[in-house]
Every structure is written in structure tokens, then in C-alpha cells.
């Protein structure tokens, strides 16, 4: 059983989300807001909602840690308006996610179909105010009204970013009705504080983008600096392979160890060079070519790729047998990026070696047909390890998902390998996934 995707971060891109929503057989997302007052609300449009969600995704505010800047603003609003609950919420595809939650304990999200804030972002009014939810036909039967936290009064200001979309709200909530709503000054103050929240949202995105650029620069500089000593090692290993004294005393095992080491060094050097070139913007993505097309840089000889993988993984610590299988329908030569495929296969195999203490590991290559009917290479790494908890499925290939999983595991690691696989395969136009072995 797979974890059902419900959030923008669960999908690789907005097009994948759209495909999921439009799929009648497997859609788990109800994007429409129920009981909407059409006279005071903008019409609901999937196209508009997808554009809004794409902008929301770009601000990188979902599933983040609590930020002090948001917490200070909700604390200020709660005191100013004398309310027990104040939230900074973002309306996701199928949920409302709280960037700051003042008064609801540790709750970080609620389903979208019960949220007041989903109405707020569609309202034509600059503020969405419900004086007494028990007397409002849209909310009287709402579980957040009939049960905890027993909402009576609600006022929300939309958080409208420069792109023109309302990503969420700053809202204040009381457990007592306020028949008079808000005064003119209170309305203005709520709008002003919401504007401060928007400023922080924009700043947050700028900081995240700069942080990613700094990380990329650090990685590229490190890769560049490591190339010099690595090149020396390459030359030394090459000379050792041709040294007559070494050749005269080396047995088969020594020769294989030497070749395995050279393969590892060559792979490292290629990864480092690609990292530096990608940072400089010099390397073109080599995507799978359409049938009948071919390029020298994108030609992969399957046998050579497999031998390279075998050599490199041969010395990696493992407790179980490791086997390789290439189905007969796999052509000897394909159009793709050998370096990316190699890195993905190694990441899968090293992960499997870490967690598999009994049984076996098998890497299988076969041909499959995608949704358009085109034949694609299908690579599976199957192991008999302990598996992954179902609540981790949707985060498995995310940058921070692997870390969360490994933090609960005795096998350690920081979870970068699977995220690296996802990024590499995405550049090749492919897809990644996980399937539990129920056998």
C-alpha cells in the first residue's frame, strides 16, 4: 500500500499534480472548496489553482521548520486582537499548512475541505470575516466549529505575493462570537500585519535561493580542488598498471583490485568534472533520445556500464550475495548519459548493501513501455532489507526525506543518495519510485 499524495511537494512538478487530479481512477486530491459563497468569491478554476500552487511551490514555505519571524507576528496579532488563536497558513492542494500556529498546540496542518482560509483566498473582499460560525450555513456543521477548537469568530487577510496569487492567510480566531466583526481600524491593522507576513515570505524565498547557490558554489569549489590530487592518483595508478615489476609479481586478484580502484577513481573524476561544469553552466543535459536519433556523447554500451558498476561495487562492504540481471530485450547500446546511470545504480546498490543483512540483492535491467508507448530502460534494485515505513514513501526521494528516514534507522547516512538519483533521472526525462517487497 502506497502513501497517498496530497501535497504539492509530493509531486515532481505541477504537471504531475495536474495529471493526478485529472485521473479519475487514482485522484486523492479534491482541490475544490465546498460551500463557497459564489456571490462574493472568484470562480473556482483548476487552471488558476494550478498556477497558484506553482507559485506557492516556488516560495518553498511548505513543510519547513517554524520561523521566529512568523511566530513574532502571530504573537503580536494574537495580543493586539485579544484572540486565543492566530495562524499563518498556506493553502496547499489538499491541506492547509501552518507556518505559524499560535493557540492550536502542535498541529501543523488540517484538511483543506474544512478550512476557513480556503474561502479567504478565493474571496473578492480584502478581508474574510465570519462573526459567528454557528450562524453561518457554510460553517455551522464544520467539525472545527462543532468540535475542537470550537471556532466562533474568524477573520482572515489573504497573503498576496507579487505574482498576484493568494498563497494563504494571516487569520485570527476566537472561541466566542463577535457580532460586530472588526472595526475599521482593526481591519486596517490586520491588513498591515498580513503585509508584514508577505514581506517575510518574500525574504524567506530569497534566503533559500541564496543558500542553495552558496551550497552549489561550495560543492563546485570542493570538486574543483579535489580534481588535482585525484588526477595525480590516476596517473600513479596508470603507471603502476604498466610497471614491469608489478606485473611480474601481481596475481589475478591484484590485477582485479587495481582495475577496480582505477574504475572508482575514473568515476570520481568524472563526477567532479561534471559538478564543476554544471556550476559553470557548461554541461548540457543529456536526455534520452527519441528512437532513430543518436549522439556520440549520449551513447551507452550496456555491457561496459555494467562492468564498471560491478568493479566499483565489488569492494563495497556487503553481507549478502549481489547479483546482476540484464533481460534479453535490453539492446546492447542505448542513448542516454552513462555517468548519470552509473551514479544512480551505485547509489541504489550502496543503499541496499547498507540495510540488507540477510537474503540477497539483485540489480535488474529491462525494457519497459511508458505512457506514450515509447520503450524506456527500466532499472530495479531489489533487496531483502527491512523496508521503509509507509509514512515515509512520499518523502523518500526528497532532499530532506532521506535524512528523516535514516535518523530513525540504525544504518545511518544523511539520505542524499536517493535525492541524487531523483535529480539525475529527472534530467534524463525519467522517473523514480519505490515498491515494497510483500513477498
PDB file of N, CA, C and O in Angstrom, residues 129-194:
ATOM      1  N   UNK A 129     -14.455  37.693   6.857  1.00  0.00           N
ATOM      2  CA  UNK A 129     -14.829  37.755   8.272  1.00  0.00           C
ATOM      3  C   UNK A 129     -16.103  36.950   8.509  1.00  0.00           C
ATOM      4  O   UNK A 129     -17.093  37.094   7.788  1.00  0.00           O
ATOM      5  N   UNK A 130     -16.045  36.099   9.522  1.00  0.00           N
ATOM      6  CA  UNK A 130     -17.213  35.317   9.947  1.00  0.00           C
ATOM      7  C   UNK A 130     -17.482  35.684  11.410  1.00  0.00           C
ATOM      8  O   UNK A 130     -16.787  35.215  12.315  1.00  0.00           O
ATOM      9  N   UNK A 131     -18.484  36.539  11.692  1.00  0.00           N
ATOM     10  CA  UNK A 131     -18.740  36.983  13.076  1.00  0.00           C
ATOM     11  C   UNK A 131     -19.126  35.845  14.012  1.00  0.00           C
ATOM     12  O   UNK A 131     -18.690  35.806  15.165  1.00  0.00           O
ATOM     13  N   UNK A 132     -19.970  34.890  13.517  1.00  0.00           N
ATOM     14  CA  UNK A 132     -20.412  33.768  14.351  1.00  0.00           C
ATOM     15  C   UNK A 132     -20.600  32.563  13.439  1.00  0.00           C
ATOM     16  O   UNK A 132     -21.570  32.490  12.675  1.00  0.00           O
ATOM     17  N   UNK A 133     -19.668  31.645  13.515  1.00  0.00           N
ATOM     18  CA  UNK A 133     -19.675  30.489  12.604  1.00  0.00           C
ATOM     19  C   UNK A 133     -20.895  29.603  12.807  1.00  0.00           C
ATOM     20  O   UNK A 133     -21.344  28.929  11.873  1.00  0.00           O
ATOM     21  N   UNK A 134     -21.476  29.602  14.013  1.00  0.00           N
ATOM     22  CA  UNK A 134     -22.636  28.751  14.268  1.00  0.00           C
ATOM     23  C   UNK A 134     -23.875  29.250  13.521  1.00  0.00           C
ATOM     24  O   UNK A 134     -24.826  28.500  13.316  1.00  0.00           O
ATOM     25  N   UNK A 135     -23.859  30.514  13.119  1.00  0.00           N
ATOM     26  CA  UNK A 135     -24.992  31.090  12.385  1.00  0.00           C
ATOM     27  C   UNK A 135     -24.704  31.226  10.892  1.00  0.00           C
ATOM     28  O   UNK A 135     -25.498  31.850  10.171  1.00  0.00           O
ATOM     29  N   UNK A 136     -23.586  30.680  10.445  1.00  0.00           N
ATOM     30  CA  UNK A 136     -23.199  30.762   9.032  1.00  0.00           C
ATOM     31  C   UNK A 136     -23.395  29.384   8.407  1.00  0.00           C
ATOM     32  O   UNK A 136     -22.775  28.408   8.831  1.00  0.00           O
ATOM     33  N   UNK A 137     -24.279  29.290   7.414  1.00  0.00           N
ATOM     34  CA  UNK A 137     -24.604  27.987   6.826  1.00  0.00           C
ATOM     35  C   UNK A 137     -23.395  27.289   6.209  1.00  0.00           C
ATOM     36  O   UNK A 137     -23.382  26.074   6.079  1.00  0.00           O
ATOM     37  N   UNK A 138     -22.368  28.046   5.837  1.00  0.00           N
ATOM     38  CA  UNK A 138     -21.165  27.439   5.258  1.00  0.00           C
ATOM     39  C   UNK A 138     -20.338  26.686   6.292  1.00  0.00           C
ATOM     40  O   UNK A 138     -19.619  25.746   5.956  1.00  0.00           O
ATOM     41  N   UNK A 139     -20.454  27.099   7.561  1.00  0.00           N
ATOM     42  CA  UNK A 139     -19.551  26.558   8.576  1.00  0.00           C
ATOM     43  C   UNK A 139     -20.248  25.958   9.796  1.00  0.00           C
ATOM     44  O   UNK A 139     -19.584  25.365  10.646  1.00  0.00           O
ATOM     45  N   UNK A 140     -21.544  26.106   9.902  1.00  0.00           N
ATOM     46  CA  UNK A 140     -22.245  25.665  11.114  1.00  0.00           C
ATOM     47  C   UNK A 140     -22.015  24.190  11.417  1.00  0.00           C
ATOM     48  O   UNK A 140     -21.922  23.791  12.585  1.00  0.00           O
ATOM     49  N   UNK A 141     -21.917  23.357  10.363  1.00  0.00           N
ATOM     50  CA  UNK A 141     -21.718  21.915  10.570  1.00  0.00           C
ATOM     51  C   UNK A 141     -20.251  21.506  10.461  1.00  0.00           C
ATOM     52  O   UNK A 141     -19.922  20.321  10.527  1.00  0.00           O
ATOM     53  N   UNK A 142     -19.380  22.479  10.320  1.00  0.00           N
ATOM     54  CA  UNK A 142     -17.947  22.207  10.188  1.00  0.00           C
ATOM     55  C   UNK A 142     -17.408  21.592  11.477  1.00  0.00           C
ATOM     56  O   UNK A 142     -17.736  22.035  12.582  1.00  0.00           O
ATOM     57  N   UNK A 143     -16.574  20.575  11.348  1.00  0.00           N
ATOM     58  CA  UNK A 143     -16.018  19.900  12.515  1.00  0.00           C
ATOM     59  C   UNK A 143     -15.186  20.801  13.404  1.00  0.00           C
ATOM     60  O   UNK A 143     -15.058  20.555  14.611  1.00  0.00           O
ATOM     61  N   UNK A 144     -14.591  21.855  12.836  1.00  0.00           N
ATOM     62  CA  UNK A 144     -13.799  22.793  13.632  1.00  0.00           C
ATOM     63  C   UNK A 144     -14.693  23.748  14.412  1.00  0.00           C
ATOM     64  O   UNK A 144     -14.219  24.471  15.294  1.00  0.00           O
ATOM     65  N   UNK A 145     -15.989  23.733  14.094  1.00  0.00           N
ATOM     66  CA  UNK A 145     -16.974  24.558  14.802  1.00  0.00           C
ATOM     67  C   UNK A 145     -17.737  23.716  15.820  1.00  0.00           C
ATOM     68  O   UNK A 145     -17.877  24.090  16.993  1.00  0.00           O
ATOM     69  N   UNK A 146     -18.206  22.544  15.378  1.00  0.00           N
ATOM     70  CA  UNK A 146     -18.966  21.663  16.283  1.00  0.00           C
ATOM     71  C   UNK A 146     -18.060  20.969  17.294  1.00  0.00           C
ATOM     72  O   UNK A 146     -18.480  20.611  18.386  1.00  0.00           O
ATOM     73  N   UNK A 147     -16.790  20.775  16.917  1.00  0.00           N
ATOM     74  CA  UNK A 147     -15.809  20.176  17.819  1.00  0.00           C
ATOM     75  C   UNK A 147     -14.654  21.142  18.034  1.00  0.00           C
ATOM     76  O   UNK A 147     -14.735  22.320  17.688  1.00  0.00           O
ATOM     77  N   UNK A 148     -13.553  20.606  18.632  1.00  0.00           N
ATOM     78  CA  UNK A 148     -12.400  21.470  18.867  1.00  0.00           C
ATOM     79  C   UNK A 148     -11.827  22.011  17.580  1.00  0.00           C
ATOM     80  O   UNK A 148     -11.866  21.340  16.555  1.00  0.00           O
ATOM     81  N   UNK A 149     -11.363  23.246  17.599  1.00  0.00           N
ATOM     82  CA  UNK A 149     -11.238  24.187  18.724  1.00  0.00           C
ATOM     83  C   UNK A 149     -12.486  25.041  18.975  1.00  0.00           C
ATOM     84  O   UNK A 149     -12.409  26.069  19.641  1.00  0.00           O
ATOM     85  N   UNK A 150     -13.644  24.623  18.401  1.00  0.00           N
ATOM     86  CA  UNK A 150     -14.917  25.343  18.584  1.00  0.00           C
ATOM     87  C   UNK A 150     -14.833  26.802  18.092  1.00  0.00           C
ATOM     88  O   UNK A 150     -15.053  27.756  18.841  1.00  0.00           O
ATOM     89  N   UNK A 151     -14.485  26.926  16.834  1.00  0.00           N
ATOM     90  CA  UNK A 151     -14.367  28.253  16.227  1.00  0.00           C
ATOM     91  C   UNK A 151     -15.724  28.952  16.209  1.00  0.00           C
ATOM     92  O   UNK A 151     -16.735  28.368  15.811  1.00  0.00           O
ATOM     93  N   UNK A 152     -15.708  30.187  16.651  1.00  0.00           N
ATOM     94  CA  UNK A 152     -16.911  31.014  16.556  1.00  0.00           C
ATOM     95  C   UNK A 152     -16.628  32.229  15.650  1.00  0.00           C
ATOM     96  O   UNK A 152     -17.357  32.463  14.705  1.00  0.00           O
ATOM     97  N   UNK A 153     -15.590  32.970  15.976  1.00  0.00           N
ATOM     98  CA  UNK A 153     -15.242  34.147  15.177  1.00  0.00           C
ATOM     99  C   UNK A 153     -13.989  33.861  14.352  1.00  0.00           C
ATOM    100  O   UNK A 153     -13.029  33.248  14.835  1.00  0.00           O
ATOM    101  N   UNK A 154     -14.001  34.305  13.103  1.00  0.00           N
ATOM    102  CA  UNK A 154     -12.839  34.143  12.222  1.00  0.00           C
ATOM    103  C   UNK A 154     -12.670  35.407  11.382  1.00  0.00           C
ATOM    104  O   UNK A 154     -13.658  35.959  10.858  1.00  0.00           O
ATOM    105  N   UNK A 155     -11.434  35.857  11.247  1.00  0.00           N
ATOM    106  CA  UNK A 155     -11.113  36.956  10.322  1.00  0.00           C
ATOM    107  C   UNK A 155      -9.777  36.636   9.664  1.00  0.00           C
ATOM    108  O   UNK A 155      -8.780  36.372  10.357  1.00  0.00           O
ATOM    109  N   UNK A 156      -9.748  36.630   8.343  1.00  0.00           N
ATOM    110  CA  UNK A 156      -8.539  36.279   7.619  1.00  0.00           C
ATOM    111  C   UNK A 156      -8.189  37.303   6.558  1.00  0.00           C
ATOM    112  O   UNK A 156      -9.068  37.822   5.850  1.00  0.00           O
ATOM    113  N   UNK A 157      -6.891  37.619   6.465  1.00  0.00           N
ATOM    114  CA  UNK A 157      -6.387  38.500   5.414  1.00  0.00           C
ATOM    115  C   UNK A 157      -5.553  37.659   4.457  1.00  0.00           C
ATOM    116  O   UNK A 157      -4.648  36.926   4.893  1.00  0.00           O
ATOM    117  N   UNK A 158      -5.833  37.712   3.149  1.00  0.00           N
ATOM    118  CA  UNK A 158      -5.073  36.905   2.201  1.00  0.00           C
ATOM    119  C   UNK A 158      -3.625  37.376   2.102  1.00  0.00           C
ATOM    120  O   UNK A 158      -3.343  38.577   2.186  1.00  0.00           O
ATOM    121  N   UNK A 159      -2.714  36.413   1.943  1.00  0.00           N
ATOM    122  CA  UNK A 159      -1.291  36.714   1.774  1.00  0.00           C
ATOM    123  C   UNK A 159      -0.995  36.713   0.275  1.00  0.00           C
ATOM    124  O   UNK A 159      -0.734  35.676  -0.325  1.00  0.00           O
ATOM    125  N   UNK A 160      -1.089  37.907  -0.315  1.00  0.00           N
ATOM    126  CA  UNK A 160      -0.951  38.040  -1.766  1.00  0.00           C
ATOM    127  C   UNK A 160       0.478  38.432  -2.109  1.00  0.00           C
ATOM    128  O   UNK A 160       0.972  39.484  -1.684  1.00  0.00           O
ATOM    129  N   UNK A 161       1.167  37.568  -2.863  1.00  0.00           N
ATOM    130  CA  UNK A 161       2.566  37.791  -3.232  1.00  0.00           C
ATOM    131  C   UNK A 161       2.631  38.593  -4.531  1.00  0.00           C
ATOM    132  O   UNK A 161       1.607  38.787  -5.203  1.00  0.00           O
ATOM    133  N   UNK A 162       3.808  39.099  -4.894  1.00  0.00           N
ATOM    134  CA  UNK A 162       3.925  39.937  -6.094  1.00  0.00           C
ATOM    135  C   UNK A 162       3.391  39.304  -7.368  1.00  0.00           C
ATOM    136  O   UNK A 162       2.981  40.026  -8.292  1.00  0.00           O
ATOM    137  N   UNK A 163       3.383  37.981  -7.455  1.00  0.00           N
ATOM    138  CA  UNK A 163       2.860  37.313  -8.649  1.00  0.00           C
ATOM    139  C   UNK A 163       1.345  37.450  -8.770  1.00  0.00           C
ATOM    140  O   UNK A 163       0.763  37.078  -9.795  1.00  0.00           O
ATOM    141  N   UNK A 164       0.697  37.977  -7.725  1.00  0.00           N
ATOM    142  CA  UNK A 164      -0.741  38.229  -7.781  1.00  0.00           C
ATOM    143  C   UNK A 164      -1.605  37.130  -7.210  1.00  0.00           C
ATOM    144  O   UNK A 164      -2.837  37.217  -7.259  1.00  0.00           O
ATOM    145  N   UNK A 165      -1.008  36.098  -6.637  1.00  0.00           N
ATOM    146  CA  UNK A 165      -1.774  34.980  -6.084  1.00  0.00           C
ATOM    147  C   UNK A 165      -1.785  35.032  -4.561  1.00  0.00           C
ATOM    148  O   UNK A 165      -0.797  35.417  -3.920  1.00  0.00           O
ATOM    149  N   UNK A 166      -2.916  34.625  -3.974  1.00  0.00           N
ATOM    150  CA  UNK A 166      -3.029  34.490  -2.524  1.00  0.00           C
ATOM    151  C   UNK A 166      -2.549  33.093  -2.142  1.00  0.00           C
ATOM    152  O   UNK A 166      -3.181  32.094  -2.493  1.00  0.00           O
ATOM    153  N   UNK A 167      -1.426  33.012  -1.448  1.00  0.00           N
ATOM    154  CA  UNK A 167      -0.860  31.710  -1.082  1.00  0.00           C
ATOM    155  C   UNK A 167      -1.490  31.148   0.190  1.00  0.00           C
ATOM    156  O   UNK A 167      -1.484  29.943   0.403  1.00  0.00           O
ATOM    157  N   UNK A 168      -2.004  32.027   1.003  1.00  0.00           N
ATOM    158  CA  UNK A 168      -2.590  31.597   2.267  1.00  0.00           C
ATOM    159  C   UNK A 168      -3.159  32.799   2.984  1.00  0.00           C
ATOM    160  O   UNK A 168      -3.565  33.771   2.356  1.00  0.00           O
ATOM    161  N   UNK A 169      -3.150  32.742   4.323  1.00  0.00           N
ATOM    162  CA  UNK A 169      -3.755  33.828   5.097  1.00  0.00           C
ATOM    163  C   UNK A 169      -3.002  34.090   6.389  1.00  0.00           C
ATOM    164  O   UNK A 169      -2.282  33.233   6.909  1.00  0.00           O
ATOM    165  N   UNK A 170      -3.182  35.285   6.891  1.00  0.00           N
ATOM    166  CA  UNK A 170      -2.957  35.573   8.308  1.00  0.00           C
ATOM    167  C   UNK A 170      -4.356  35.655   8.890  1.00  0.00           C
ATOM    168  O   UNK A 170      -5.166  36.487   8.453  1.00  0.00           O
ATOM    169  N   UNK A 171      -4.668  34.791   9.841  1.00  0.00           N
ATOM    170  CA  UNK A 171      -6.033  34.790  10.372  1.00  0.00           C
ATOM    171  C   UNK A 171      -6.038  34.811  11.887  1.00  0.00           C
ATOM    172  O   UNK A 171      -5.109  34.334  12.544  1.00  0.00           O
ATOM    173  N   UNK A 172      -7.094  35.416  12.432  1.00  0.00           N
ATOM    174  CA  UNK A 172      -7.309  35.439  13.877  1.00  0.00           C
ATOM    175  C   UNK A 172      -8.621  34.706  14.156  1.00  0.00           C
ATOM    176  O   UNK A 172      -9.587  34.820  13.405  1.00  0.00           O
ATOM    177  N   UNK A 173      -8.638  33.937  15.255  1.00  0.00           N
ATOM    178  CA  UNK A 173      -9.787  33.086  15.578  1.00  0.00           C
ATOM    179  C   UNK A 173     -10.122  33.231  17.059  1.00  0.00           C
ATOM    180  O   UNK A 173      -9.230  33.268  17.918  1.00  0.00           O
ATOM    181  N   UNK A 174     -11.416  33.293  17.330  1.00  0.00           N
ATOM    182  CA  UNK A 174     -11.866  33.356  18.723  1.00  0.00           C
ATOM    183  C   UNK A 174     -12.899  32.258  18.958  1.00  0.00           C
ATOM    184  O   UNK A 174     -13.593  31.827  18.029  1.00  0.00           O
ATOM    185  N   UNK A 175     -12.974  31.810  20.212  1.00  0.00           N
ATOM    186  CA  UNK A 175     -13.950  30.778  20.570  1.00  0.00           C
ATOM    187  C   UNK A 175     -15.262  31.420  21.035  1.00  0.00           C
ATOM    188  O   UNK A 175     -16.197  30.723  21.423  1.00  0.00           O
ATOM    189  N   UNK A 176     -15.297  32.752  20.971  1.00  0.00           N
ATOM    190  CA  UNK A 176     -16.524  33.499  21.286  1.00  0.00           C
ATOM    191  C   UNK A 176     -16.922  34.294  20.047  1.00  0.00           C
ATOM    192  O   UNK A 176     -16.063  34.841  19.357  1.00  0.00           O
ATOM    193  N   UNK A 177     -18.214  34.368  19.753  1.00  0.00           N
ATOM    194  CA  UNK A 177     -18.639  35.152  18.575  1.00  0.00           C
ATOM    195  C   UNK A 177     -18.375  36.639  18.776  1.00  0.00           C
ATOM    196  O   UNK A 177     -18.330  37.129  19.912  1.00  0.00           O
ATOM    197  N   UNK A 178     -18.182  37.337  17.680  1.00  0.00           N
ATOM    198  CA  UNK A 178     -18.033  38.789  17.710  1.00  0.00           C
ATOM    199  C   UNK A 178     -19.017  39.368  16.695  1.00  0.00           C
ATOM    200  O   UNK A 178     -18.675  39.594  15.538  1.00  0.00           O
ATOM    201  N   UNK A 179     -20.256  39.584  17.135  1.00  0.00           N
ATOM    202  CA  UNK A 179     -21.314  40.028  16.212  1.00  0.00           C
ATOM    203  C   UNK A 179     -20.944  41.298  15.448  1.00  0.00           C
ATOM    204  O   UNK A 179     -21.380  41.492  14.304  1.00  0.00           O
ATOM    205  N   UNK A 180     -20.122  42.138  16.053  1.00  0.00           N
ATOM    206  CA  UNK A 180     -19.755  43.375  15.379  1.00  0.00           C
ATOM    207  C   UNK A 180     -18.579  43.234  14.435  1.00  0.00           C
ATOM    208  O   UNK A 180     -18.196  44.207  13.773  1.00  0.00           O
ATOM    209  N   UNK A 181     -17.998  42.030  14.372  1.00  0.00           N
ATOM    210  CA  UNK A 181     -16.852  41.818  13.487  1.00  0.00           C
ATOM    211  C   UNK A 181     -15.642  42.605  13.927  1.00  0.00           C
ATOM    212  O   UNK A 181     -15.278  42.585  15.115  1.00  0.00           O
ATOM    213  N   UNK A 182     -15.031  43.360  13.031  1.00  0.00           N
ATOM    214  CA  UNK A 182     -13.873  44.187  13.330  1.00  0.00           C
ATOM    215  C   UNK A 182     -14.183  45.635  13.003  1.00  0.00           C
ATOM    216  O   UNK A 182     -14.920  45.940  12.062  1.00  0.00           O
ATOM    217  N   UNK A 183     -13.573  46.529  13.793  1.00  0.00           N
ATOM    218  CA  UNK A 183     -13.722  47.955  13.499  1.00  0.00           C
ATOM    219  C   UNK A 183     -12.878  48.303  12.284  1.00  0.00           C
ATOM    220  O   UNK A 183     -12.050  47.507  11.828  1.00  0.00           O
ATOM    221  N   UNK A 184     -13.081  49.494  11.767  1.00  0.00           N
ATOM    222  CA  UNK A 184     -12.332  49.938  10.587  1.00  0.00           C
ATOM    223  C   UNK A 184     -10.834  49.932  10.869  1.00  0.00           C
ATOM    224  O   UNK A 184     -10.020  49.497  10.030  1.00  0.00           O
ATOM    225  N   UNK A 185     -10.451  50.402  12.057  1.00  0.00           N
ATOM    226  CA  UNK A 185      -9.039  50.425  12.417  1.00  0.00           C
ATOM    227  C   UNK A 185      -8.491  49.011  12.564  1.00  0.00           C
ATOM    228  O   UNK A 185      -7.362  48.719  12.148  1.00  0.00           O
ATOM    229  N   UNK A 186      -9.273  48.113  13.167  1.00  0.00           N
ATOM    230  CA  UNK A 186      -8.827  46.726  13.333  1.00  0.00           C
ATOM    231  C   UNK A 186      -8.638  46.044  11.979  1.00  0.00           C
ATOM    232  O   UNK A 186      -7.683  45.273  11.789  1.00  0.00           O
ATOM    233  N   UNK A 187      -9.525  46.345  11.047  1.00  0.00           N
ATOM    234  CA  UNK A 187      -9.380  45.774   9.712  1.00  0.00           C
ATOM    235  C   UNK A 187      -8.069  46.232   9.061  1.00  0.00           C
ATOM    236  O   UNK A 187      -7.341  45.440   8.471  1.00  0.00           O
ATOM    237  N   UNK A 188      -7.794  47.526   9.207  1.00  0.00           N
ATOM    238  CA  UNK A 188      -6.567  48.065   8.627  1.00  0.00           C
ATOM    239  C   UNK A 188      -5.341  47.439   9.288  1.00  0.00           C
ATOM    240  O   UNK A 188      -4.350  47.104   8.619  1.00  0.00           O
ATOM    241  N   UNK A 189      -5.388  47.269  10.590  1.00  0.00           N
ATOM    242  CA  UNK A 189      -4.261  46.663  11.304  1.00  0.00           C
ATOM    243  C   UNK A 189      -4.026  45.215  10.869  1.00  0.00           C
ATOM    244  O   UNK A 189      -2.883  44.765  10.720  1.00  0.00           O
ATOM    245  N   UNK A 190      -5.118  44.467  10.654  1.00  0.00           N
ATOM    246  CA  UNK A 190      -4.976  43.079  10.213  1.00  0.00           C
ATOM    247  C   UNK A 190      -4.334  43.029   8.819  1.00  0.00           C
ATOM    248  O   UNK A 190      -3.472  42.189   8.549  1.00  0.00           O
ATOM    249  N   UNK A 191      -4.760  43.961   7.954  1.00  0.00           N
ATOM    250  CA  UNK A 191      -4.157  44.020   6.622  1.00  0.00           C
ATOM    251  C   UNK A 191      -2.673  44.379   6.702  1.00  0.00           C
ATOM    252  O   UNK A 191      -1.841  43.825   5.973  1.00  0.00           O
ATOM    253  N   UNK A 192      -2.320  45.303   7.582  1.00  0.00           N
ATOM    254  CA  UNK A 192      -0.932  45.734   7.717  1.00  0.00           C
ATOM    255  C   UNK A 192      -0.042  44.594   8.219  1.00  0.00           C
ATOM    256  O   UNK A 192       1.068  44.389   7.717  1.00  0.00           O
ATOM    257  N   UNK A 193      -0.533  43.853   9.206  1.00  0.00           N
ATOM    258  CA  UNK A 193       0.264  42.731   9.727  1.00  0.00           C
ATOM    259  C   UNK A 193       0.396  41.643   8.658  1.00  0.00           C
ATOM    260  O   UNK A 193       1.450  41.018   8.508  1.00  0.00           O
ATOM    261  N   UNK A 194      -0.665  41.445   7.881  1.00  0.00           N
ATOM    262  CA  UNK A 194      -0.585  40.476   6.778  1.00  0.00           C
ATOM    263  C   UNK A 194       0.479  40.901   5.770  1.00  0.00           C
ATOM    264  O   UNK A 194       1.212  40.070   5.227  1.00  0.00           O
TER     265      UNK A 194
END
